[in-house]
Amino acid sequence: MGDQKESLRKITHTLAMKNEEISNFICTLKQSLDNLEANSNRVQEDLESEFSSLHAVLDEMKENMLTRIKQERASRTYELQSQLSACSKALESSEELLEMANQTLCSSETDGFTQVTDSHAAAVTMAPAFRLSLKAKASDNMSHLMVDFSQEREMLQGLKFLPVPATPEIQVSECQVCDNTVTVVWSLPEPDSKIDHYILEHRRTNHEGPPRIREDYPWMVVEGIREMEHTITGLRFDTRYMTFRVRACNKAVAGEFSEPVTLETHAFTFKLDAASAHQNLKVEDLSVEWDSSGGKIQDIRKDKNRTNSPMHSPARFVSPLMSPKRAPTARPGRDRFTAESYTVLADTMIDAGQQYWEVRFDKESKAFAVGVALRSLGRFDQLGKSSASWCIHLNNWLQQSLTAKHNNKARTLDCPIPNSIGVYINYDEGILSFYNAKTKQLMHAFKTKFQQPVIPAFMVWNGSFSVVTGLQVPSVVQSGQRKNSGTSSSNASLN
């Protein structure tokens, strides 16, 4: 009976999963239909716009060329008409001279004949007809303004739609994830000189493999990429993976997206556990402020069954691949920090691997500390004053000092007080280092052997701080750790 129920349950679960896939596919098809309608209208409008532009160019060229023909005709007409007028006047003058000369030749009078003959001869000699050029000043041939559009006509007849760009392929082996940046590299099946730019989309996810229809995070778009690679900076890796896809675009159309690629983002993410905090600490997400009135301790104590505190319930562990998991590490019978232990813990424990986080604090705080602690840290224990915690401590009460503390031993640090501190832990090698978060200069390093999982721990009195998580171990920190595999004897004395 039990086996049959289990079998039916599995089949039902499989069918339910299949139904969800079909529902997602139906959503995809409906979206594709809507996109098809919108895209077809867009390309039709683009085509009409291109042809309108082409017609406008041809019309403008036609008007310019007609204007040149008209100007040339007017110029030639003026030259020929001027020459025609001059010739007509010369011809009329010549005819008058000829008539006078003939009359003189036919006359029988002898008196004054010689004088008249000489006068007429001089007039004929100076006749305008002798000064005229009988070559036309302008040709009636307009061949130099003729056009031949045969090549252009062939080119226009060869007009066709731009080909859709080929689908890029992301080269996973060349992609890099480091220092909270991701460099994505892709290639095309063959060179395409008509590619204008690329569009890269990415989104955070906690699921490995291809993207799902219903995701918690939207696609983020990066447009106008000219090269076949792009580096995304300023990321906060608060999910386990990031999914990427890219497509090529020419002047008119965008190609299909590449097959999505999921890259794992190794980073340490945690939250502050408000239920562990001293009543004078006001905790909001990853920020803490000193509240002399005692915060909202009464509201918190009303819920005795809450399970998000490392003092009352399972805390999250982080594996070497930074994948949080639950583990039974309850501390029954323990309460929040109290007395002068103005402490708050994270909600995630570390039992392997290398992790890094940063904390920005108010340098005007009367006291501040950041480090790690064991689960055995007592509710009255102050950070660094027992064997269960390691920290850097800022004292701003009488005079400002920065010290490294562990097991109630302190060593003054001879370094400027930064605005923020980076904390690096290599659990397997027992290294806990503190850095100037901006310059990545090493401030202090503990070398020990962690016998139990540790938790990020913080303390503040009359001040405030905020924590930045989702950070990878910076490359400069990793390289510095390799160069300085051992710590100095001055640090060892605190271990």
Short mmCIF file of C-alpha atoms in Angstrom, two decimals:
data_model
loop_
_atom_site.label_atom_id
_atom_site.label_comp_id
_atom_site.label_asym_id
_atom_site.label_seq_id
_atom_site.Cartn_x
_atom_site.Cartn_y
_atom_site.Cartn_z
CA MET A 1 0.00 0.00 0.00
CA GLY A 2 2.79 2.40 0.96
CA ASP A 3 4.79 1.59 -2.18
CA GLN A 4 1.75 2.24 -4.35
CA LYS A 5 1.17 5.61 -2.71
CA GLU A 6 4.82 6.52 -3.15
CA SER A 7 4.68 5.48 -6.80
CA LEU A 8 1.52 7.51 -7.35
CA ARG A 9 3.11 10.47 -5.56
CA LYS A 10 6.16 10.34 -7.85
CA ILE A 11 4.02 10.09 -10.98
CA THR A 12 1.84 12.97 -9.77
CA HIS A 13 4.91 15.08 -9.04
CA THR A 14 6.32 14.33 -12.49
CA LEU A 15 3.03 15.29 -14.14
CA ALA A 16 2.86 18.50 -12.09
CA MET A 17 6.39 19.41 -13.21
CA LYS A 18 5.44 18.67 -16.81
CA ASN A 19 2.33 20.84 -16.48
CA GLU A 20 4.48 23.68 -15.18
CA GLU A 21 6.82 23.29 -18.16
CA ILE A 22 3.83 23.36 -20.56
CA SER A 23 2.44 26.45 -18.81
CA ASN A 24 5.81 28.17 -19.13
CA PHE A 25 5.97 27.17 -22.80
CA ILE A 26 2.46 28.57 -23.40
CA CYS A 27 3.60 31.86 -21.83
CA THR A 28 6.61 31.82 -24.14
CA LEU A 29 4.46 31.22 -27.23
CA LYS A 30 2.04 34.01 -26.32
CA GLN A 31 4.93 36.36 -25.75
CA SER A 32 6.42 35.31 -29.10
CA LEU A 33 3.13 36.10 -30.87
CA ASP A 34 3.03 39.55 -29.30
CA ASN A 35 6.67 40.13 -30.19
CA LEU A 36 6.05 38.93 -33.76
CA GLU A 37 3.24 41.46 -34.24
CA ALA A 38 5.30 44.30 -32.82
CA ASN A 39 8.44 43.36 -34.74
CA SER A 40 6.61 42.96 -38.09
CA ASN A 41 5.05 46.40 -37.69
CA ARG A 42 8.42 47.86 -36.81
CA VAL A 43 10.26 46.39 -39.82
CA GLN A 44 7.44 47.50 -42.14
CA GLU A 45 7.72 51.04 -40.83
CA ASP A 46 11.49 50.89 -41.19
CA LEU A 47 11.18 49.70 -44.81
CA GLU A 48 8.77 52.48 -45.71
CA SER A 49 11.03 55.00 -44.04
CA GLU A 50 14.10 53.76 -45.95
CA PHE A 51 12.29 53.92 -49.30
CA SER A 52 10.94 57.35 -48.49
CA SER A 53 14.46 58.49 -47.74
CA LEU A 54 15.70 56.96 -50.99
CA HIS A 55 12.92 58.66 -52.97
CA ALA A 56 13.75 61.96 -51.30
CA VAL A 57 17.42 61.61 -52.28
CA LEU A 58 16.50 60.78 -55.89
CA ASP A 59 14.05 63.67 -56.10
CA GLU A 60 16.67 66.06 -54.76
CA MET A 61 19.26 64.79 -57.23
CA LYS A 62 16.74 65.10 -60.08
CA GLU A 63 15.95 68.72 -59.17
CA ASN A 64 19.65 69.60 -58.95
CA MET A 65 20.42 68.04 -62.32
CA LEU A 66 17.39 69.67 -63.99
CA THR A 67 18.52 73.01 -62.61
CA ARG A 68 21.97 72.51 -64.14
CA ILE A 69 20.42 71.69 -67.52
CA LYS A 70 18.22 74.79 -67.39
CA GLN A 71 21.17 76.98 -66.44
CA GLU A 72 23.30 75.56 -69.23
CA ARG A 73 20.51 76.05 -71.78
CA ALA A 74 19.96 79.65 -70.67
CA SER A 75 23.68 80.40 -70.89
CA ARG A 76 24.05 78.89 -74.36
CA THR A 77 20.86 80.53 -75.56
CA TYR A 78 22.15 83.93 -74.48
CA GLU A 79 25.47 83.42 -76.29
CA LEU A 80 23.87 82.24 -79.54
CA GLN A 81 21.17 84.94 -79.51
CA SER A 82 23.80 87.65 -78.93
CA GLN A 83 25.87 86.28 -81.80
CA LEU A 84 22.75 86.05 -84.00
CA SER A 85 21.83 89.66 -83.28
CA ALA A 86 25.35 90.88 -84.07
CA CYS A 87 25.37 88.96 -87.36
CA SER A 88 21.95 90.32 -88.34
CA LYS A 89 23.07 93.89 -87.77
CA ALA A 90 26.32 93.34 -89.67
CA LEU A 91 24.40 91.79 -92.55
CA GLU A 92 21.99 94.73 -92.67
CA SER A 93 24.90 97.20 -92.64
CA SER A 94 26.67 95.29 -95.39
CA GLU A 95 23.61 95.30 -97.61
CA GLU A 96 23.31 99.10 -97.27
CA LEU A 97 26.98 99.52 -98.19
CA LEU A 98 26.61 97.22 -101.19
CA GLU A 99 23.62 99.15 -102.44
CA MET A 100 25.46 102.48 -102.12
CA ALA A 101 28.51 101.05 -103.87
CA ASN A 102 26.41 99.68 -106.75
CA GLN A 103 24.69 103.04 -107.17
CA THR A 104 28.06 104.75 -107.35
CA LEU A 105 29.36 102.29 -109.89
CA CYS A 106 26.30 102.78 -112.09
CA SER A 107 26.40 106.56 -111.95
CA SER A 108 27.51 108.47 -115.19
CA GLU A 109 28.52 111.60 -113.39
CA THR A 110 32.17 112.32 -113.46
CA ASP A 111 32.36 115.27 -111.11
CA GLY A 112 33.55 114.19 -107.73
CA PHE A 113 33.53 110.50 -108.68
CA THR A 114 36.97 109.89 -107.31
CA GLN A 115 36.12 111.43 -103.93
CA VAL A 116 32.88 109.46 -103.62
CA THR A 117 34.60 106.24 -104.60
CA ASP A 118 37.27 106.69 -101.99
CA SER A 119 34.61 107.40 -99.29
CA HIS A 120 32.60 104.31 -100.17
CA ALA A 121 35.73 102.15 -100.29
CA ALA A 122 36.67 103.27 -96.76
CA ALA A 123 33.13 102.51 -95.48
CA VAL A 124 33.17 99.04 -97.05
CA THR A 125 36.58 98.34 -95.56
CA MET A 126 35.31 99.18 -92.05
CA ALA A 127 32.08 97.19 -92.46
CA PRO A 128 31.14 95.12 -89.29
CA ALA A 129 30.91 91.99 -91.44
CA PHE A 130 34.70 91.89 -91.64
CA ARG A 131 35.01 91.82 -87.80
CA LEU A 132 32.53 89.03 -87.20
CA SER A 133 33.57 85.49 -86.27
CA LEU A 134 31.55 82.99 -88.21
CA LYS A 135 32.09 80.28 -85.60
CA ALA A 136 29.27 79.70 -83.12
CA LYS A 137 30.25 80.77 -79.59
CA ALA A 138 28.17 77.95 -78.04
CA SER A 139 27.47 74.42 -79.11
CA ASP A 140 24.03 72.98 -79.34
CA ASN A 141 25.37 69.67 -78.01
CA MET A 142 24.45 68.94 -74.34
CA SER A 143 26.18 65.54 -74.23
CA HIS A 144 28.42 66.52 -71.28
CA LEU A 145 25.30 66.77 -69.12
CA MET A 146 23.91 63.41 -70.14
CA VAL A 147 23.56 60.71 -67.46
CA ASP A 148 23.83 56.96 -67.45
CA PHE A 149 22.07 55.28 -64.52
CA SER A 150 22.56 51.72 -65.71
CA GLN A 151 24.90 50.81 -62.85
CA GLU A 152 22.73 52.55 -60.30
CA ARG A 153 19.67 50.85 -61.74
CA GLU A 154 21.32 47.47 -61.34
CA MET A 155 22.29 48.35 -57.80
CA LEU A 156 18.75 49.44 -56.95
CA GLN A 157 17.37 46.28 -58.49
CA GLY A 158 19.74 44.39 -56.22
CA LEU A 159 18.31 45.94 -53.07
CA LYS A 160 17.31 43.32 -50.50
CA PHE A 161 16.80 42.91 -46.80
CA LEU A 162 19.88 42.95 -44.61
CA PRO A 163 20.66 39.42 -43.48
CA VAL A 164 19.92 38.61 -39.85
CA PRO A 165 23.23 38.52 -37.96
CA ALA A 166 24.47 35.10 -37.00
CA THR A 167 24.02 33.91 -33.44
CA PRO A 168 27.12 34.48 -31.28
CA GLU A 169 28.57 31.75 -29.09
CA ILE A 170 29.87 32.56 -25.61
CA GLN A 171 33.33 31.09 -25.06
CA VAL A 172 32.99 29.75 -21.52
CA SER A 173 36.66 28.78 -21.26
CA GLU A 174 37.70 32.40 -21.88
CA CYS A 175 35.19 34.00 -19.50
CA GLN A 176 36.59 35.17 -16.17
CA VAL A 177 34.97 35.74 -12.80
CA CYS A 178 37.21 37.52 -10.29
CA ASP A 179 37.29 40.59 -8.03
CA ASN A 180 33.50 40.92 -8.30
CA THR A 181 33.75 41.46 -12.04
CA VAL A 182 32.74 39.19 -14.89
CA THR A 183 34.40 39.24 -18.31
CA VAL A 184 32.28 37.60 -21.00
CA VAL A 185 33.90 36.62 -24.31
CA TRP A 186 32.04 35.45 -27.42
CA SER A 187 32.63 34.73 -31.11
CA LEU A 188 30.71 34.54 -34.41
CA PRO A 189 30.55 31.50 -36.71
CA GLU A 190 32.09 33.66 -39.46
CA PRO A 191 33.16 37.31 -39.80
CA ASP A 192 30.38 39.78 -40.54
CA SER A 193 31.38 43.30 -41.56
CA LYS A 194 27.81 44.54 -41.22
CA ILE A 195 27.68 43.99 -37.45
CA ASP A 196 27.20 47.35 -35.76
CA HIS A 197 27.12 46.38 -32.08
CA TYR A 198 26.25 43.67 -29.58
CA ILE A 199 23.70 43.47 -26.77
CA LEU A 200 24.64 41.58 -23.61
CA GLU A 201 22.05 40.55 -21.04
CA HIS A 202 22.70 39.09 -17.61
CA ARG A 203 20.77 38.26 -14.49
CA ARG A 204 21.42 36.78 -11.11
CA THR A 205 20.11 33.34 -10.24
CA ASN A 206 20.46 30.58 -7.70
CA HIS A 207 19.80 27.88 -10.29
CA GLU A 208 22.45 26.18 -12.35
CA GLY A 209 21.81 25.50 -16.01
CA PRO A 210 19.57 27.25 -18.57
CA PRO A 211 17.46 30.21 -17.44
CA ARG A 212 13.94 29.61 -16.25
CA ILE A 213 10.84 31.43 -17.39
CA ARG A 214 9.92 32.48 -13.89
CA GLU A 215 13.02 33.92 -12.28
CA ASP A 216 13.32 36.07 -9.19
CA TYR A 217 15.66 38.52 -10.91
CA PRO A 218 15.11 40.42 -14.20
CA TRP A 219 17.48 40.56 -17.16
CA MET A 220 19.89 43.48 -17.02
CA VAL A 221 20.80 44.90 -20.45
CA VAL A 222 24.13 46.29 -21.68
CA GLU A 223 23.85 47.87 -25.15
CA GLY A 224 26.24 49.39 -27.67
CA ILE A 225 29.12 46.91 -27.18
CA ARG A 226 31.54 47.23 -30.11
CA GLU A 227 33.95 44.40 -29.27
CA MET A 228 33.32 40.68 -28.82
CA GLU A 229 33.92 40.85 -25.10
CA HIS A 230 32.70 42.92 -22.18
CA THR A 231 33.60 43.29 -18.51
CA ILE A 232 30.87 44.01 -15.97
CA THR A 233 32.20 45.70 -12.85
CA GLY A 234 30.83 46.74 -9.47
CA LEU A 235 28.90 43.54 -8.95
CA ARG A 236 27.70 42.15 -5.64
CA PHE A 237 27.52 38.37 -5.76
CA ASP A 238 24.56 37.67 -3.52
CA THR A 239 23.41 34.75 -5.67
CA ARG A 240 25.26 31.57 -6.53
CA TYR A 241 25.26 32.10 -10.29
CA MET A 242 24.87 34.64 -13.07
CA THR A 243 23.37 33.81 -16.46
CA PHE A 244 24.56 35.55 -19.63
CA ARG A 245 23.37 35.74 -23.23
CA VAL A 246 24.41 37.94 -26.15
CA ARG A 247 23.18 38.82 -29.63
CA ALA A 248 24.58 40.71 -32.60
CA CYS A 249 22.92 43.68 -34.29
CA ASN A 250 23.45 45.35 -37.64
CA LYS A 251 21.96 48.68 -38.72
CA ALA A 252 18.48 47.24 -39.17
CA VAL A 253 17.95 44.07 -37.17
CA ALA A 254 19.12 42.13 -34.12
CA GLY A 255 19.98 38.45 -34.35
CA GLU A 256 18.98 35.66 -32.02
CA PHE A 257 20.37 35.41 -28.51
CA SER A 258 23.17 32.98 -27.91
CA GLU A 259 22.64 29.90 -25.81
CA PRO A 260 22.57 31.15 -22.21
CA VAL A 261 25.67 30.44 -20.16
CA THR A 262 25.61 30.18 -16.37
CA LEU A 263 28.77 31.17 -14.51
CA GLU A 264 29.27 30.42 -10.84
CA THR A 265 30.01 33.43 -8.66
CA HIS A 266 32.13 32.36 -5.70
CA ALA A 267 31.45 34.85 -2.92
CA PHE A 268 30.60 34.91 0.78
CA THR A 269 27.13 36.19 1.61
CA PHE A 270 25.57 36.56 5.03
CA LYS A 271 23.26 38.76 7.07
CA LEU A 272 23.49 40.10 10.59
CA ASP A 273 21.50 38.12 13.14
CA ALA A 274 19.41 40.69 15.00
CA ALA A 275 18.38 38.08 17.58
CA SER A 276 22.00 37.72 18.71
CA ALA A 277 22.61 41.48 19.07
CA HIS A 278 22.99 43.35 22.34
CA GLN A 279 19.81 45.22 23.21
CA ASN A 280 21.55 48.56 22.66
CA LEU A 281 22.32 47.69 19.03
CA LYS A 282 19.75 48.52 16.37
CA VAL A 283 20.22 46.05 13.50
CA GLU A 284 18.77 46.69 10.05
CA ASP A 285 19.82 44.17 7.42
CA LEU A 286 23.61 44.78 7.21
CA SER A 287 23.76 48.03 9.18
CA VAL A 288 24.06 48.56 12.94
CA GLU A 289 23.60 51.71 15.01
CA TRP A 290 24.12 52.26 18.72
CA ASP A 291 20.79 52.89 20.41
CA SER A 292 21.21 53.92 24.03
CA SER A 293 17.48 53.40 24.63
CA GLY A 294 17.84 49.66 24.16
CA GLY A 295 16.36 49.23 20.71
CA LYS A 296 13.33 47.02 20.37
CA ILE A 297 14.40 44.30 22.75
CA GLN A 298 10.93 43.84 24.18
CA ASP A 299 9.43 43.24 20.75
CA ILE A 300 12.06 40.63 19.94
CA ARG A 301 11.66 38.78 23.24
CA LYS A 302 7.96 38.30 22.59
CA ASP A 303 8.88 35.71 19.97
CA LYS A 304 10.72 32.99 21.87
CA ASN A 305 10.37 30.52 19.02
CA ARG A 306 12.28 32.45 16.35
CA THR A 307 14.92 30.30 14.67
CA ASN A 308 17.19 32.71 12.86
CA SER A 309 19.67 33.20 15.68
CA PRO A 310 22.90 31.19 15.93
CA MET A 311 22.22 31.12 19.66
CA HIS A 312 18.80 29.47 19.36
CA SER A 313 18.69 27.54 16.13
CA PRO A 314 20.57 26.12 13.14
CA ALA A 315 22.92 28.66 11.60
CA ARG A 316 23.98 28.65 8.01
CA PHE A 317 27.33 27.16 7.07
CA VAL A 318 29.26 28.06 3.99
CA SER A 319 31.09 25.36 2.06
CA PRO A 320 34.40 25.76 0.19
CA LEU A 321 32.35 26.65 -2.92
CA MET A 322 30.42 29.28 -0.96
CA SER A 323 27.13 27.38 -1.09
CA PRO A 324 25.21 28.07 2.14
CA LYS A 325 23.71 25.07 3.86
CA ARG A 326 21.88 24.43 7.09
CA ALA A 327 23.49 22.49 9.88
CA PRO A 328 22.33 21.64 13.42
CA THR A 329 24.53 23.89 15.58
CA ALA A 330 22.03 25.16 18.12
CA ARG A 331 23.17 26.65 21.44
CA PRO A 332 20.22 25.85 23.69
CA GLY A 333 19.71 27.97 26.75
CA ARG A 334 21.84 30.89 25.50
CA ASP A 335 20.47 34.40 25.09
CA ARG A 336 21.59 37.51 23.18
CA PHE A 337 24.78 39.33 24.12
CA THR A 338 24.45 41.49 27.19
CA ALA A 339 26.31 43.55 29.80
CA GLU A 340 29.33 45.22 28.11
CA SER A 341 29.45 42.77 25.22
CA TYR A 342 27.93 45.08 22.60
CA THR A 343 28.20 42.34 20.02
CA VAL A 344 26.24 41.05 17.03
CA LEU A 345 27.02 37.92 14.99
CA ALA A 346 26.37 36.96 11.40
CA ASP A 347 23.85 34.28 10.52
CA THR A 348 26.31 32.18 8.49
CA MET A 349 29.12 30.03 9.83
CA ILE A 350 32.40 29.17 8.12
CA ASP A 351 33.85 25.68 8.30
CA ALA A 352 35.97 25.55 5.12
CA GLY A 353 37.40 27.53 2.25
CA GLN A 354 38.47 31.16 1.80
CA GLN A 355 36.05 34.02 2.49
CA TYR A 356 36.19 37.80 2.40
CA TRP A 357 33.93 40.63 3.55
CA GLU A 358 34.28 44.32 4.35
CA VAL A 359 32.94 46.58 7.06
CA ARG A 360 32.62 50.36 6.96
CA PHE A 361 32.54 51.99 10.35
CA ASP A 362 32.19 55.41 11.90
CA LYS A 363 35.69 56.40 13.02
CA GLU A 364 34.09 58.61 15.65
CA SER A 365 32.67 55.53 17.39
CA LYS A 366 33.81 55.26 20.99
CA ALA A 367 34.66 51.62 20.37
CA PHE A 368 34.45 49.24 17.42
CA ALA A 369 35.66 45.72 16.67
CA VAL A 370 35.46 43.30 13.75
CA GLY A 371 36.61 39.70 13.58
CA VAL A 372 35.39 36.13 13.98
CA ALA A 373 34.21 34.09 16.93
CA LEU A 374 33.49 30.48 17.85
CA ARG A 375 30.00 29.38 18.76
CA SER A 376 31.23 28.93 22.31
CA LEU A 377 31.58 32.70 22.72
CA GLY A 378 29.67 33.58 25.89
CA ARG A 379 26.92 36.15 26.03
CA PHE A 380 29.02 38.26 28.42
CA ASP A 381 32.29 37.83 26.46
CA GLN A 382 33.76 40.80 24.66
CA LEU A 383 35.46 40.26 21.31
CA GLY A 384 39.15 39.49 21.68
CA LYS A 385 38.99 38.96 25.43
CA SER A 386 38.64 35.19 25.29
CA SER A 387 40.12 32.29 23.33
CA ALA A 388 36.88 32.08 21.37
CA SER A 389 37.33 35.26 19.31
CA TRP A 390 39.88 37.18 17.20
CA CYS A 391 39.43 40.80 16.20
CA ILE A 392 40.81 44.23 15.41
CA HIS A 393 39.63 46.77 17.99
CA LEU A 394 39.30 50.55 17.67
CA ASN A 395 39.41 52.45 20.96
CA ASN A 396 38.33 56.06 20.71
CA TRP A 397 37.56 56.73 24.35
CA LEU A 398 40.56 58.58 25.84
CA GLN A 399 42.96 58.46 22.92
CA GLN A 400 42.54 56.78 19.58
CA SER A 401 44.25 53.42 19.17
CA LEU A 402 43.95 50.39 16.92
CA THR A 403 44.84 46.97 18.37
CA ALA A 404 44.68 43.31 17.43
CA LYS A 405 43.08 41.21 20.17
CA HIS A 406 42.79 37.53 21.00
CA ASN A 407 42.55 35.61 24.28
CA ASN A 408 42.69 38.86 26.27
CA LYS A 409 46.01 39.81 24.67
CA ALA A 410 46.38 42.97 22.63
CA ARG A 411 48.98 44.36 20.25
CA THR A 412 48.93 47.97 19.10
CA LEU A 413 48.96 48.32 15.31
CA ASP A 414 51.20 50.95 13.79
CA CYS A 415 49.06 51.84 10.78
CA PRO A 416 46.58 54.55 9.79
CA ILE A 417 42.96 53.91 10.71
CA PRO A 418 41.09 53.24 7.46
CA ASN A 419 37.51 54.09 6.62
CA SER A 420 36.71 50.44 6.02
CA ILE A 421 38.35 47.13 6.86
CA GLY A 422 38.51 44.00 4.72
CA VAL A 423 38.43 40.66 6.55
CA TYR A 424 39.97 37.57 4.93
CA ILE A 425 39.83 34.08 6.38
CA ASN A 426 41.39 30.89 5.10
CA TYR A 427 39.73 28.40 7.39
CA ASP A 428 41.69 25.35 6.26
CA GLU A 429 45.09 27.03 6.78
CA GLY A 430 44.03 28.86 9.93
CA ILE A 431 44.70 32.39 8.61
CA LEU A 432 42.67 35.45 9.60
CA SER A 433 43.88 38.71 8.02
CA PHE A 434 42.68 42.30 8.19
CA TYR A 435 43.24 44.78 5.35
CA ASN A 436 42.70 48.40 4.54
CA ALA A 437 39.72 47.77 2.27
CA LYS A 438 40.63 50.61 -0.11
CA THR A 439 44.38 50.08 -0.52
CA LYS A 440 44.42 46.34 0.32
CA GLN A 441 47.38 46.95 2.64
CA LEU A 442 47.74 44.25 5.29
CA MET A 443 47.04 45.57 8.78
CA HIS A 444 47.37 42.39 10.82
CA ALA A 445 47.22 38.61 10.42
CA PHE A 446 46.46 35.86 12.91
CA LYS A 447 47.84 32.36 12.37
CA THR A 448 45.98 29.67 14.28
CA LYS A 449 44.13 26.39 13.87
CA PHE A 450 40.37 26.63 13.96
CA GLN A 451 39.02 23.65 15.90
CA GLN A 452 35.39 24.65 15.34
CA PRO A 453 33.40 26.61 12.77
CA VAL A 454 33.62 30.39 13.18
CA ILE A 455 31.12 33.22 12.66
CA PRO A 456 31.77 36.81 11.53
CA ALA A 457 31.46 38.97 14.66
CA PHE A 458 31.15 42.71 15.26
CA MET A 459 31.07 45.10 18.21
CA VAL A 460 30.21 48.79 18.42
CA TRP A 461 29.66 51.22 21.27
CA ASN A 462 28.41 54.77 20.68
CA GLY A 463 28.80 54.49 16.94
CA SER A 464 27.66 52.64 13.81
CA PHE A 465 28.88 50.39 11.02
CA SER A 466 27.68 48.60 7.89
CA VAL A 467 28.82 45.34 6.33
CA VAL A 468 29.41 44.61 2.63
CA THR A 469 28.98 40.95 1.69
CA GLY A 470 28.80 39.08 -1.60
CA LEU A 471 32.48 39.90 -2.21
CA GLN A 472 35.04 37.59 -3.70
CA VAL A 473 38.51 37.31 -2.24
CA PRO A 474 40.41 40.11 -4.05
CA SER A 475 43.20 38.92 -6.33
CA VAL A 476 45.71 41.18 -4.59
CA VAL A 477 44.83 39.57 -1.26
CA GLN A 478 45.23 36.06 -2.64
CA SER A 479 48.57 36.91 -4.22
CA GLY A 480 49.71 38.55 -0.98
CA GLN A 481 48.77 35.44 0.97
CA ARG A 482 50.84 33.29 -1.37
CA LYS A 483 53.85 35.57 -0.95
CA ASN A 484 53.48 35.73 2.83
CA SER A 485 52.47 32.17 3.63
CA GLY A 486 53.73 32.67 7.20
CA THR A 487 53.01 35.46 9.64
CA SER A 488 55.49 37.40 11.73
CA SER A 489 56.39 36.39 15.25
CA SER A 490 54.77 39.54 16.58
CA ASN A 491 51.45 38.30 15.27
CA ALA A 492 52.00 34.76 16.48
CA SER A 493 52.16 35.96 20.06
CA LEU A 494 48.43 36.71 19.96
CA ASN A 495 47.45 33.26 18.71
#
